[in-house]
Every structure is written in C-alpha cells, then in structure tokens.
Amino acid sequence: MKKYLFPLITFILSFGCALFVALKVFPNNPFTGTAPEKTIASKYKDGDIIFQTSESKQCEAVRIATNSKFSHCGIIYDIDGKWFVFEAVQPVKLTPFEDWIKHGKENKYVVKRLKDESALNPLILQKMKDYSQQFDGKEYDAYFEWTDNRIYCSELIWKIYKNAAGIELSKLRELKDFNLEDPRVQKILKERYGNDIPLDEKVVAPSDLADSNLLKTVIDTY
C-alpha cells in the first residue's frame, strides 16, 4: 500500500497546483463561472435607469435648458438573458445595451437605481415590462406633450415607474420652469412652436430623474 501512497500524493499536489494556475491565468475557464460577461452583467438590474449625453442640436438645447449634462435616458431591461435599453427615440424601441452606449458622447453613461431595491420585485418588474409594450413602436414626441400619443425619453420612464410600479420619481414641472432664454434654446422652441410656446405644458426632463432623491448612482463612467 505504501508504494502507491507517494505517487497518489504527488498526483493530488500536481493537480491542485495546475488547477490553481488555471484559475488565475484563465479566468474564462468554464469551471470558474466568472467569465467577464457575467461579471459585467451583474452590475445591472432590471429597471435600472441609464443616462447619457447626446450630441444633436435638440439635445444640446435640453442640456442648456435643464442645466444638466444629461440629455437622454432609458430604462434597462433583461430580455431573455440579454440587456436592452427601452428608449423613446424615433420610434420608441428596445436597443441592445452596447449599441445604446455607442450613441452617447464618448460612450459615457450613468446608471441609477432605486435606493429601496426591494420595491422592484419580480411581479412589479413584469408589470413594468407589460406596461411598456403599449409604447413600443410609437413616435418620438418632439413637442414634449404630456399625452400617450407620442412620447419622449424621460416621460417614458416617468410613466412606466408611476403607472406600473406606483413610484413617482420626481414632481412634474412646466416648460416655463426651465432656462429658455439661451439663444440655442430659443431657436429650437421657435422651430417647434413658432410664437405659440406651450409654457404651461407639464414636462419631466432627464435631469429631473437623475436628481431624484429616490435614486442612487451605481455606475458612473464620466
């Protein structure tokens, strides 16, 4: 028996060393379950809100009027194990997460999440996704009207949280509450409304959501 003991011990030690090296040098080893994709994906959660800086003239006007670096936002959804951003562009749609990031200035973004993470349980999240379907394919609302006929980015998120989860992320404001005096903002307003600017229209801006005291920052690449 003793003559087999030494080779057995030697084999066990060699195997242990080899496994240790494999785990350190090859993190994608299927035995570890720690592939980079899974590590990255775990940073996001269903219902997270993501913000970025877009570079169109309208988005520039939004940033100026709201005194914020954010001009676009969306809601992160896990669809069949893949991450998407549900966003109000033309038209409203689900966009693969990585594609959405590329649309922002310098690929930078911020992800925010409810401080009370338990508020979005699986049942509520499913209600949010079900509610979202009514907006899929709708036209983008360039006039920022508070209707469901067309919809803009921050309005989409506000309504999903309010009407599907019962959570009011921020108070609604009126168009006249924002900084409208800058010539670049005035130019956009003139193009959209002529001389009949709806100053009393209810609105919510990306900055209103970003500044919500119900949210915390979980990722910031700026």
mmCIF file of C-alpha atoms in Angstrom:
data_model
loop_
_atom_site.group_PDB
_atom_site.id
_atom_site.type_symbol
_atom_site.label_atom_id
_atom_site.label_comp_id
_atom_site.label_asym_id
_atom_site.label_seq_id
_atom_site.Cartn_x
_atom_site.Cartn_y
_atom_site.Cartn_z
ATOM 1 C CA MET A 1 0.000 0.000 0.000
ATOM 2 C CA LYS A 2 2.820 2.384 0.886
ATOM 3 C CA LYS A 3 4.317 2.094 -2.605
ATOM 4 C CA TYR A 4 1.101 3.610 -4.024
ATOM 5 C CA LEU A 5 0.794 6.362 -1.422
ATOM 6 C CA PHE A 6 3.636 8.559 -2.637
ATOM 7 C CA PRO A 7 2.516 8.617 -6.307
ATOM 8 C CA LEU A 8 -1.061 9.371 -5.164
ATOM 9 C CA ILE A 9 0.042 12.305 -3.019
ATOM 10 C CA THR A 10 2.234 13.579 -5.841
ATOM 11 C CA PHE A 11 -0.698 13.414 -8.279
ATOM 12 C CA ILE A 12 -3.030 15.281 -5.928
ATOM 13 C CA LEU A 13 -0.490 18.053 -5.309
ATOM 14 C CA SER A 14 0.262 18.389 -9.035
ATOM 15 C CA PHE A 15 -3.426 18.544 -9.916
ATOM 16 C CA GLY A 16 -4.055 21.145 -7.232
ATOM 17 C CA CYS A 17 -1.227 23.362 -8.495
ATOM 18 C CA ALA A 18 -2.401 23.021 -12.087
ATOM 19 C CA LEU A 19 -5.960 23.955 -11.127
ATOM 20 C CA PHE A 20 -4.760 26.996 -9.154
ATOM 21 C CA VAL A 21 -2.725 28.250 -12.134
ATOM 22 C CA ALA A 22 -5.643 27.668 -14.489
ATOM 23 C CA LEU A 23 -7.969 29.720 -12.317
ATOM 24 C CA LYS A 24 -5.506 32.602 -12.129
ATOM 25 C CA VAL A 25 -4.314 32.634 -15.734
ATOM 26 C CA PHE A 26 -7.506 31.598 -17.481
ATOM 27 C CA PRO A 27 -10.429 33.405 -15.774
ATOM 28 C CA ASN A 28 -12.768 32.300 -18.566
ATOM 29 C CA ASN A 29 -12.359 28.688 -17.557
ATOM 30 C CA PRO A 30 -15.886 27.232 -17.567
ATOM 31 C CA PHE A 31 -15.286 25.624 -14.197
ATOM 32 C CA THR A 32 -14.944 29.031 -12.518
ATOM 33 C CA GLY A 33 -18.239 30.574 -13.664
ATOM 34 C CA THR A 34 -16.627 34.015 -13.569
ATOM 35 C CA ALA A 35 -16.447 34.959 -17.226
ATOM 36 C CA PRO A 36 -16.102 38.751 -17.754
ATOM 37 C CA GLU A 37 -19.518 38.884 -19.441
ATOM 38 C CA LYS A 38 -21.210 37.604 -16.291
ATOM 39 C CA THR A 39 -19.233 39.995 -14.101
ATOM 40 C CA ILE A 40 -20.284 42.982 -16.206
ATOM 41 C CA ALA A 41 -23.897 41.876 -16.494
ATOM 42 C CA SER A 42 -24.222 41.587 -12.732
ATOM 43 C CA LYS A 43 -23.704 45.341 -12.429
ATOM 44 C CA TYR A 44 -27.114 45.993 -13.970
ATOM 45 C CA LYS A 45 -30.570 45.169 -12.723
ATOM 46 C CA ASP A 46 -33.953 45.105 -14.379
ATOM 47 C CA GLY A 47 -35.500 48.555 -14.090
ATOM 48 C CA ASP A 48 -32.248 50.496 -13.724
ATOM 49 C CA ILE A 49 -32.302 53.929 -15.364
ATOM 50 C CA ILE A 50 -29.440 54.924 -17.645
ATOM 51 C CA PHE A 51 -28.413 58.436 -18.725
ATOM 52 C CA GLN A 52 -26.097 59.776 -21.409
ATOM 53 C CA THR A 53 -25.112 62.935 -23.268
ATOM 54 C CA SER A 54 -26.389 63.032 -26.838
ATOM 55 C CA GLU A 55 -24.995 65.472 -29.365
ATOM 56 C CA SER A 56 -27.887 66.628 -31.543
ATOM 57 C CA LYS A 57 -28.965 70.276 -31.569
ATOM 58 C CA GLN A 58 -32.124 69.394 -29.675
ATOM 59 C CA CYS A 59 -30.148 67.525 -27.035
ATOM 60 C CA GLU A 60 -27.827 70.498 -26.691
ATOM 61 C CA ALA A 61 -30.875 72.681 -26.063
ATOM 62 C CA VAL A 62 -32.157 70.198 -23.472
ATOM 63 C CA ARG A 63 -28.852 70.297 -21.606
ATOM 64 C CA ILE A 64 -28.837 74.094 -21.592
ATOM 65 C CA ALA A 65 -32.481 74.442 -20.589
ATOM 66 C CA THR A 66 -32.103 71.952 -17.730
ATOM 67 C CA ASN A 67 -28.570 72.920 -16.653
ATOM 68 C CA SER A 68 -27.511 69.290 -16.876
ATOM 69 C CA LYS A 69 -25.029 67.127 -18.792
ATOM 70 C CA PHE A 70 -27.773 64.578 -19.419
ATOM 71 C CA SER A 71 -29.962 64.876 -22.493
ATOM 72 C CA HIS A 72 -31.170 61.308 -23.000
ATOM 73 C CA CYS A 73 -32.205 58.389 -20.812
ATOM 74 C CA GLY A 74 -33.718 54.933 -20.966
ATOM 75 C CA ILE A 75 -34.708 52.006 -18.779
ATOM 76 C CA ILE A 76 -32.633 48.829 -18.646
ATOM 77 C CA TYR A 77 -34.449 45.538 -19.174
ATOM 78 C CA ASP A 78 -33.241 41.950 -19.097
ATOM 79 C CA ILE A 79 -34.910 40.236 -22.061
ATOM 80 C CA ASP A 80 -34.220 36.505 -22.314
ATOM 81 C CA GLY A 81 -30.874 36.914 -20.587
ATOM 82 C CA LYS A 82 -29.706 39.860 -22.710
ATOM 83 C CA TRP A 83 -29.541 43.512 -21.674
ATOM 84 C CA PHE A 84 -31.529 46.121 -23.574
ATOM 85 C CA VAL A 85 -32.366 49.790 -23.082
ATOM 86 C CA PHE A 86 -36.005 50.689 -23.678
ATOM 87 C CA GLU A 87 -35.880 54.215 -25.022
ATOM 88 C CA ALA A 88 -38.010 56.851 -26.684
ATOM 89 C CA VAL A 89 -36.304 57.689 -29.949
ATOM 90 C CA GLN A 90 -37.846 57.521 -33.413
ATOM 91 C CA PRO A 91 -39.549 55.169 -32.891
ATOM 92 C CA VAL A 92 -39.746 54.000 -29.258
ATOM 93 C CA LYS A 93 -37.872 50.694 -29.104
ATOM 94 C CA LEU A 94 -35.636 48.240 -27.292
ATOM 95 C CA THR A 95 -31.981 48.870 -28.135
ATOM 96 C CA PRO A 96 -29.187 46.386 -27.322
ATOM 97 C CA PHE A 97 -27.254 47.781 -24.380
ATOM 98 C CA GLU A 98 -23.875 48.063 -26.122
ATOM 99 C CA ASP A 99 -25.434 49.809 -29.124
ATOM 100 C CA TRP A 100 -27.129 52.303 -26.820
ATOM 101 C CA ILE A 101 -23.834 53.161 -25.137
ATOM 102 C CA LYS A 102 -22.218 53.930 -28.503
ATOM 103 C CA HIS A 103 -24.838 56.583 -29.248
ATOM 104 C CA GLY A 104 -23.708 58.760 -26.343
ATOM 105 C CA LYS A 105 -20.874 61.268 -26.309
ATOM 106 C CA GLU A 106 -17.571 59.449 -25.734
ATOM 107 C CA ASN A 107 -19.586 56.317 -24.815
ATOM 108 C CA LYS A 108 -20.071 57.677 -21.293
ATOM 109 C CA TYR A 109 -23.100 56.942 -19.179
ATOM 110 C CA VAL A 110 -24.542 56.864 -15.663
ATOM 111 C CA VAL A 111 -26.772 54.131 -14.243
ATOM 112 C CA LYS A 112 -29.102 54.874 -11.347
ATOM 113 C CA ARG A 113 -31.242 52.542 -9.248
ATOM 114 C CA LEU A 114 -33.923 52.846 -6.596
ATOM 115 C CA LYS A 115 -32.428 53.189 -3.136
ATOM 116 C CA ASP A 116 -35.121 50.794 -1.995
ATOM 117 C CA GLU A 117 -34.174 47.947 -4.308
ATOM 118 C CA SER A 118 -36.868 45.703 -2.860
ATOM 119 C CA ALA A 119 -39.539 47.949 -4.414
ATOM 120 C CA LEU A 120 -38.971 46.334 -7.805
ATOM 121 C CA ASN A 121 -39.822 42.732 -7.062
ATOM 122 C CA PRO A 122 -40.335 40.252 -9.940
ATOM 123 C CA LEU A 123 -44.086 40.907 -10.043
ATOM 124 C CA ILE A 124 -43.647 44.685 -10.309
ATOM 125 C CA LEU A 125 -40.894 44.316 -12.910
ATOM 126 C CA GLN A 126 -43.160 42.177 -15.058
ATOM 127 C CA LYS A 127 -45.905 44.791 -14.733
ATOM 128 C CA MET A 128 -43.417 47.420 -15.898
ATOM 129 C CA LYS A 129 -42.474 45.363 -18.934
ATOM 130 C CA ASP A 130 -46.101 44.628 -19.760
ATOM 131 C CA TYR A 131 -46.995 48.315 -19.419
ATOM 132 C CA SER A 132 -44.024 49.272 -21.609
ATOM 133 C CA GLN A 133 -45.343 47.283 -24.559
ATOM 134 C CA GLN A 134 -48.038 49.861 -25.301
ATOM 135 C CA PHE A 135 -45.323 52.397 -26.172
ATOM 136 C CA ASP A 136 -43.184 50.111 -28.314
ATOM 137 C CA GLY A 137 -43.113 51.467 -31.869
ATOM 138 C CA LYS A 138 -44.750 54.799 -31.023
ATOM 139 C CA GLU A 139 -43.403 58.009 -32.495
ATOM 140 C CA TYR A 140 -40.984 60.194 -30.581
ATOM 141 C CA ASP A 141 -42.607 63.339 -29.194
ATOM 142 C CA ALA A 142 -40.537 66.297 -30.355
ATOM 143 C CA TYR A 143 -43.157 68.688 -28.936
ATOM 144 C CA PHE A 144 -42.929 67.343 -25.374
ATOM 145 C CA GLU A 145 -46.674 66.993 -24.916
ATOM 146 C CA TRP A 146 -47.995 65.179 -21.853
ATOM 147 C CA THR A 147 -50.041 62.630 -23.782
ATOM 148 C CA ASP A 148 -49.537 58.975 -24.690
ATOM 149 C CA ASN A 149 -49.966 59.578 -28.422
ATOM 150 C CA ARG A 150 -46.251 60.259 -28.791
ATOM 151 C CA ILE A 151 -43.641 60.117 -26.073
ATOM 152 C CA TYR A 152 -40.167 61.389 -25.201
ATOM 153 C CA CYS A 153 -37.401 59.699 -23.218
ATOM 154 C CA SER A 154 -37.845 60.974 -19.665
ATOM 155 C CA GLU A 155 -41.635 60.953 -20.000
ATOM 156 C CA LEU A 156 -41.462 57.258 -20.944
ATOM 157 C CA ILE A 157 -39.504 56.340 -17.821
ATOM 158 C CA TRP A 158 -41.598 58.523 -15.513
ATOM 159 C CA LYS A 159 -44.840 56.952 -16.729
ATOM 160 C CA ILE A 160 -43.526 53.372 -16.508
ATOM 161 C CA TYR A 161 -42.469 53.865 -12.896
ATOM 162 C CA LYS A 162 -45.596 55.815 -11.943
ATOM 163 C CA ASN A 163 -48.257 53.748 -13.676
ATOM 164 C CA ALA A 164 -46.756 50.256 -13.434
ATOM 165 C CA ALA A 165 -44.781 50.433 -10.182
ATOM 166 C CA GLY A 166 -46.685 53.182 -8.355
ATOM 167 C CA ILE A 167 -43.469 55.176 -7.891
ATOM 168 C CA GLU A 168 -43.295 58.895 -8.684
ATOM 169 C CA LEU A 169 -39.631 59.510 -9.389
ATOM 170 C CA SER A 170 -39.966 63.298 -9.458
ATOM 171 C CA LYS A 171 -42.507 66.073 -9.454
ATOM 172 C CA LEU A 172 -43.703 67.224 -12.840
ATOM 173 C CA ARG A 173 -42.740 70.707 -13.906
ATOM 174 C CA GLU A 174 -43.952 73.155 -16.527
ATOM 175 C CA LEU A 175 -41.983 74.170 -19.592
ATOM 176 C CA LYS A 176 -41.662 77.718 -18.296
ATOM 177 C CA ASP A 177 -39.753 76.433 -15.237
ATOM 178 C CA PHE A 178 -36.666 75.736 -17.346
ATOM 179 C CA ASN A 179 -33.966 78.034 -18.678
ATOM 180 C CA LEU A 180 -35.477 79.114 -22.003
ATOM 181 C CA GLU A 181 -33.562 82.350 -22.538
ATOM 182 C CA ASP A 182 -30.454 80.968 -24.205
ATOM 183 C CA PRO A 183 -30.454 81.679 -27.998
ATOM 184 C CA ARG A 184 -29.847 77.996 -28.789
ATOM 185 C CA VAL A 185 -32.915 77.024 -26.777
ATOM 186 C CA GLN A 186 -34.944 79.841 -28.290
ATOM 187 C CA LYS A 187 -34.023 78.632 -31.776
ATOM 188 C CA ILE A 188 -35.348 75.127 -31.100
ATOM 189 C CA LEU A 189 -38.511 76.468 -29.489
ATOM 190 C CA LYS A 190 -39.129 78.762 -32.473
ATOM 191 C CA GLU A 191 -38.677 75.889 -34.913
ATOM 192 C CA ARG A 192 -41.099 73.675 -32.987
ATOM 193 C CA TYR A 193 -43.811 76.053 -31.826
ATOM 194 C CA GLY A 194 -43.450 79.307 -33.716
ATOM 195 C CA ASN A 195 -44.804 82.067 -31.482
ATOM 196 C CA ASP A 196 -47.168 79.776 -29.567
ATOM 197 C CA ILE A 197 -44.865 78.151 -26.986
ATOM 198 C CA PRO A 198 -46.864 75.977 -24.525
ATOM 199 C CA LEU A 199 -45.231 77.360 -21.397
ATOM 200 C CA ASP A 200 -47.753 75.652 -19.086
ATOM 201 C CA GLU A 201 -47.235 72.169 -20.542
ATOM 202 C CA LYS A 202 -46.375 69.505 -17.952
ATOM 203 C CA VAL A 203 -42.898 68.127 -18.546
ATOM 204 C CA VAL A 204 -40.222 65.983 -16.968
ATOM 205 C CA ALA A 205 -36.575 66.249 -18.011
ATOM 206 C CA PRO A 206 -33.757 63.684 -17.830
ATOM 207 C CA SER A 207 -32.197 65.901 -15.162
ATOM 208 C CA ASP A 208 -35.341 65.631 -13.015
ATOM 209 C CA LEU A 209 -34.988 61.852 -12.982
ATOM 210 C CA ALA A 210 -31.231 61.973 -12.471
ATOM 211 C CA ASP A 211 -31.683 64.263 -9.463
ATOM 212 C CA SER A 212 -34.442 62.152 -7.907
ATOM 213 C CA ASN A 213 -33.871 61.568 -4.203
ATOM 214 C CA LEU A 214 -35.316 58.081 -4.667
ATOM 215 C CA LEU A 215 -32.357 57.009 -6.793
ATOM 216 C CA LYS A 216 -28.724 56.183 -6.154
ATOM 217 C CA THR A 217 -25.845 56.058 -8.624
ATOM 218 C CA VAL A 218 -24.499 52.546 -9.251
ATOM 219 C CA ILE A 219 -22.302 53.202 -12.310
ATOM 220 C CA ASP A 220 -20.711 56.457 -13.487
ATOM 221 C CA THR A 221 -18.266 56.396 -16.403
ATOM 222 C CA TYR A 222 -17.992 60.183 -16.799
#
